[in-house]
Tab-separated table of C-alpha atoms in Angstrom:
chain	number	residue	atom	x	y	z
A	809	MET	CA	-33.338	-43.329	46.146
A	810	SER	CA	-29.542	-43.496	46.391
A	811	GLY	CA	-29.576	-46.982	47.928
A	812	ALA	CA	-30.756	-50.356	46.675
A	813	ARG	CA	-34.237	-50.650	45.197
A	814	LEU	CA	-35.930	-54.007	45.685
A	815	ALA	CA	-39.157	-55.380	44.232
A	816	LEU	CA	-41.211	-58.544	44.657
A	817	THR	CA	-44.028	-59.626	42.343
A	818	LEU	CA	-46.410	-62.418	43.357
A	819	CYS	CA	-48.823	-63.319	40.568
A	820	VAL	CA	-51.416	-66.046	40.147
A	821	THR	CA	-51.587	-66.684	36.390
A	822	LYS	CA	-53.931	-69.691	36.343
A	823	ALA	CA	-57.433	-68.741	35.155
A	824	ARG	CA	-56.191	-65.165	34.793
A	825	GLU	CA	-55.615	-64.664	31.061
A	826	GLY	CA	-53.530	-61.592	30.292
A	827	SER	CA	-51.385	-61.987	33.403
A	828	GLU	CA	-48.258	-62.700	31.374
A	829	ALA	CA	-48.631	-59.323	29.635
A	830	ASP	CA	-48.759	-57.644	33.039
A	831	LEU	CA	-45.675	-59.542	34.238
A	832	SER	CA	-43.763	-58.522	31.123
A	833	ALA	CA	-44.719	-54.859	31.603
A	834	LEU	CA	-43.675	-54.946	35.256
A	835	GLU	CA	-40.339	-56.545	34.400
A	836	HIS	CA	-39.660	-53.773	31.893
A	837	MET	CA	-40.638	-51.077	34.403
A	838	PHE	CA	-38.390	-52.430	37.134
A	839	ARG	CA	-35.451	-52.614	34.706
A	840	GLN	CA	-36.055	-48.993	33.709
A	841	LEU	CA	-36.143	-47.916	37.354
A	842	ARG	CA	-33.075	-50.029	38.236
A	843	PHE	CA	-34.808	-52.302	40.736
A	844	GLU	CA	-33.569	-55.696	41.840
A	845	SER	CA	-36.728	-57.627	41.042
A	846	THR	CA	-37.980	-61.104	41.990
A	847	THR	CA	-41.097	-62.788	40.590
A	848	LYS	CA	-43.022	-65.782	41.924
A	849	LYS	CA	-45.763	-67.243	39.739
A	850	ASP	CA	-48.808	-69.099	41.002
A	851	PRO	CA	-48.178	-68.921	44.757
A	852	THR	CA	-50.567	-70.713	47.076
A	853	ALA	CA	-52.174	-68.685	49.849
A	854	GLN	CA	-49.461	-69.857	52.236
A	855	GLN	CA	-46.729	-69.039	49.728
A	856	PHE	CA	-47.953	-65.445	49.461
A	857	GLN	CA	-47.074	-65.131	53.145
A	858	GLU	CA	-43.861	-67.131	52.892
A	859	GLU	CA	-42.525	-65.192	49.901
A	860	LEU	CA	-43.182	-61.882	51.672
A	861	GLU	CA	-41.299	-63.150	54.710
A	862	LYS	CA	-38.364	-64.247	52.521
A	863	PHE	CA	-38.397	-60.783	50.919
A	864	GLN	CA	-38.311	-59.161	54.358
A	865	HIS	CA	-35.284	-61.260	55.289
A	866	VAL	CA	-33.508	-60.295	52.053
A	867	ILE	CA	-34.153	-56.606	52.750
A	868	ASP	CA	-32.950	-56.767	56.350
A	869	THR	CA	-29.744	-58.592	55.345
A	870	TRP	CA	-29.005	-56.615	52.162
A	871	LYS	CA	-25.360	-55.602	51.991
A	872	ASP	CA	-26.124	-51.940	51.157
A	873	PRO	CA	-28.765	-49.541	52.497
A	874	VAL	CA	-32.187	-50.084	50.901
A	875	SER	CA	-33.959	-46.999	49.527
A	876	CYS	CA	-37.409	-48.447	48.966
A	877	ALA	CA	-39.398	-51.585	48.232
A	878	PHE	CA	-42.180	-52.374	45.781
A	879	VAL	CA	-44.525	-55.320	46.306
A	880	VAL	CA	-46.915	-56.254	43.476
A	881	LEU	CA	-49.752	-58.659	44.333
A	882	MET	CA	-51.903	-60.009	41.490
A	883	ALA	CA	-54.638	-62.601	41.955
A	884	HIS	CA	-58.368	-63.125	42.165
A	885	GLY	CA	-59.701	-61.681	45.366
A	886	GLU	CA	-62.380	-59.999	47.403
A	887	GLU	CA	-62.274	-57.162	49.905
A	888	GLY	CA	-59.254	-57.647	52.158
A	889	LEU	CA	-58.375	-61.070	50.712
A	890	LEU	CA	-56.309	-62.608	47.909
A	891	GLU	CA	-56.908	-66.074	46.484
A	892	GLY	CA	-53.867	-68.302	46.106
A	893	GLU	CA	-53.343	-70.809	43.306
A	894	ASP	CA	-54.754	-73.466	45.645
A	895	GLY	CA	-58.062	-71.631	46.014
A	896	LYS	CA	-57.430	-70.662	49.636
A	897	MET	CA	-57.452	-67.088	50.864
A	898	VAL	CA	-54.775	-64.953	52.499
A	899	ARG	CA	-55.479	-61.671	54.296
A	900	LEU	CA	-53.939	-58.579	52.756
A	901	GLU	CA	-53.460	-57.165	56.235
A	902	ASP	CA	-51.221	-60.120	57.117
A	903	LEU	CA	-49.108	-59.448	54.018
A	904	PHE	CA	-48.836	-55.733	54.764
A	905	GLU	CA	-47.634	-56.473	58.294
A	906	VAL	CA	-44.489	-58.245	57.067
A	907	LEU	CA	-42.706	-55.041	56.030
A	908	ASN	CA	-43.946	-52.745	58.777
A	909	ASN	CA	-41.628	-50.949	61.192
A	910	LYS	CA	-41.854	-53.739	63.748
A	911	ASN	CA	-40.934	-56.560	61.381
A	912	CYS	CA	-38.579	-54.935	58.852
A	913	ARG	CA	-36.012	-52.648	60.448
A	914	ALA	CA	-34.217	-51.876	57.157
A	915	LEU	CA	-37.358	-50.207	55.774
A	916	ARG	CA	-38.054	-47.940	58.727
A	917	ALA	CA	-38.779	-44.461	57.345
A	918	LYS	CA	-38.326	-45.871	53.810
A	919	PRO	CA	-41.045	-46.006	51.132
A	920	LYS	CA	-42.984	-49.267	50.904
A	921	VAL	CA	-45.304	-49.375	47.880
A	922	TYR	CA	-47.897	-52.129	47.508
A	923	ILE	CA	-49.570	-52.538	44.120
A	924	VAL	CA	-52.669	-54.741	44.346
A	925	GLN	CA	-54.294	-55.988	41.128
A	926	ALA	CA	-57.291	-57.910	42.449
A	927	CYS	CA	-61.045	-57.698	42.770
A	928	ARG	CA	-62.451	-56.192	45.954
A	929	GLY	CA	-66.062	-57.312	45.497
A	930	GLU	CA	-68.634	-58.289	42.878
A	931	HIS	CA	-69.863	-54.894	41.690
A	932	ARG	CA	-69.043	-53.816	38.147
A	933	ASP	CA	-68.135	-50.235	37.335
A	934	LEU	CA	-69.804	-49.529	33.989
A	935	GLY	CA	-68.151	-46.127	33.709
A	936	GLU	CA	-69.475	-42.659	32.979
A	937	THR	CA	-69.574	-40.583	29.825
A	938	ILE	CA	-66.843	-37.918	29.866
A	939	GLY	CA	-66.177	-34.829	27.767
A	940	GLY	CA	-59.440	-34.521	31.594
A	941	ASP	CA	-39.861	-29.901	55.013
A	942	GLU	CA	-39.130	-33.649	56.406
A	943	VAL	CA	-41.793	-35.134	58.643
A	944	VAL	CA	-40.494	-36.978	61.707
A	945	MET	CA	-42.887	-39.670	62.892
A	946	VAL	CA	-42.151	-39.563	66.626
A	947	THR	CA	-44.014	-38.182	69.584
A	948	LYS	CA	-42.583	-35.325	71.610
A	949	ASP	CA	-43.050	-37.135	74.916
A	950	ASN	CA	-41.619	-40.446	73.707
A	951	PRO	CA	-38.972	-39.816	71.028
A	952	GLN	CA	-37.710	-43.413	71.122
A	953	THR	CA	-40.799	-44.857	69.445
A	954	ILE	CA	-42.350	-44.635	66.003
A	955	PRO	CA	-45.743	-45.848	64.786
A	956	THR	CA	-45.882	-49.439	63.582
A	957	TYR	CA	-47.139	-48.414	60.153
A	958	THR	CA	-45.455	-45.492	58.376
A	959	ASP	CA	-44.206	-44.652	54.902
A	960	ALA	CA	-46.445	-47.272	53.279
A	961	LEU	CA	-48.525	-46.617	50.175
A	962	HIS	CA	-51.268	-49.080	49.195
A	963	VAL	CA	-52.377	-48.714	45.562
A	964	TYR	CA	-55.411	-50.707	44.434
A	965	SER	CA	-56.611	-51.433	40.903
A	966	THR	CA	-60.223	-50.803	41.907
A	967	VAL	CA	-62.309	-49.328	44.699
A	968	GLU	CA	-63.783	-51.242	47.626
A	969	GLY	CA	-66.588	-53.598	46.619
A	970	TYR	CA	-65.821	-53.678	42.877
A	971	ILE	CA	-64.159	-56.104	40.494
A	972	ALA	CA	-60.856	-55.301	38.764
A	973	TYR	CA	-60.885	-55.572	34.971
A	974	ARG	CA	-58.318	-57.555	32.999
A	975	HIS	CA	-58.097	-57.978	29.198
A	976	ASP	CA	-57.504	-61.588	28.172
A	977	GLN	CA	-54.588	-60.677	25.884
A	978	GLU	CA	-53.391	-57.167	26.737
A	979	GLY	CA	-53.402	-57.551	30.523
A	980	SER	CA	-55.030	-55.290	33.090
A	981	ALA	CA	-55.662	-51.625	32.345
A	982	PHE	CA	-54.295	-50.724	35.768
A	983	ILE	CA	-50.942	-52.547	35.530
A	984	GLN	CA	-50.384	-51.597	31.882
A	985	THR	CA	-51.048	-47.916	32.566
A	986	LEU	CA	-49.002	-47.873	35.771
A	987	THR	CA	-45.947	-49.450	34.137
A	988	ASP	CA	-46.197	-47.100	31.160
A	989	VAL	CA	-46.356	-43.974	33.347
A	990	PHE	CA	-43.643	-45.094	35.773
A	991	SER	CA	-41.311	-46.121	32.927
A	992	ASN	CA	-41.698	-42.938	30.890
A	993	ARG	CA	-42.371	-40.130	33.378
A	994	LYS	CA	-40.464	-38.597	36.260
A	995	GLY	CA	-41.814	-36.890	39.353
A	996	PRO	CA	-43.214	-37.471	42.855
A	997	ILE	CA	-44.944	-40.834	43.119
A	998	LEU	CA	-48.328	-39.337	44.051
A	999	GLU	CA	-48.280	-37.182	40.914
A	1000	LEU	CA	-47.443	-40.234	38.825
A	1001	LEU	CA	-50.290	-42.193	40.417
A	1002	THR	CA	-52.697	-39.349	39.673
A	1003	GLU	CA	-51.654	-39.591	36.035
A	1004	VAL	CA	-52.198	-43.356	36.178
A	1005	SER	CA	-55.741	-42.787	37.439
A	1006	TRP	CA	-56.548	-40.368	34.623
A	1007	ASN	CA	-54.903	-42.387	31.849
A	1008	LYS	CA	-56.486	-45.671	32.953
A	1009	VAL	CA	-59.848	-44.368	31.706
A	1010	SER	CA	-58.622	-44.662	28.102
A	1011	ARG	CA	-57.654	-48.319	28.646
A	1012	THR	CA	-60.872	-49.391	30.328
A	1013	PRO	CA	-62.062	-52.719	28.904
A	1014	THR	CA	-65.707	-51.663	29.192
A	1015	GLN	CA	-65.290	-49.792	25.921
A	1016	ALA	CA	-66.666	-51.348	22.753
A	1017	GLY	CA	-64.469	-53.808	20.923
A	1018	GLN	CA	-62.572	-55.138	23.943
A	1019	SER	CA	-63.096	-58.478	25.657
A	1020	VAL	CA	-62.804	-59.046	29.359
A	1021	SER	CA	-61.759	-62.441	30.635
A	1022	GLY	CA	-62.954	-61.835	34.175
A	1023	GLY	CA	-62.169	-60.006	37.341
A	1024	SER	CA	-58.782	-59.501	39.032
């Protein structure tokens, strides 16, 4: 993490009450973590792709070495798809491809973290009652090649087939918990994400007294 840290947030706010609270929390988190952060509100499906490609170009032409990149994608969606402001869909796989080892040389062997706040289906999770050495990615026979996809972490707000909850004033439980943990804790990213998963239970909008404005 000694080099530049870059982040891109693409967020559809229309018909997604509470999104501004999530954007504010993300902005605070990126400042705390000393990221160079860019935000694009209400992208169309095509602009999701275009903004990722612009981000890739910025990374590859950055004046200093880049340590890692965060991409936050927030919109209505379904499994494998995000809905742009224009109501059209873009494939998540197409967005993930933009920063892979083939298309973004500056991020080879560098962490690429994708945060996806979007529904992945129509099912609702009603919850349960509760009582708490360097790896080198090359082959021995062909040391000049590396896999197309490495060092990428995809973090979803919900599991496959289910909606993602969002409070109409306080934002999404997932983004609010993630930004709180990442801003106030230190440690390996997988440990922090485990803490996010546990703490998100206490923010779940299925609890009494909270209103949910809809999925994603």
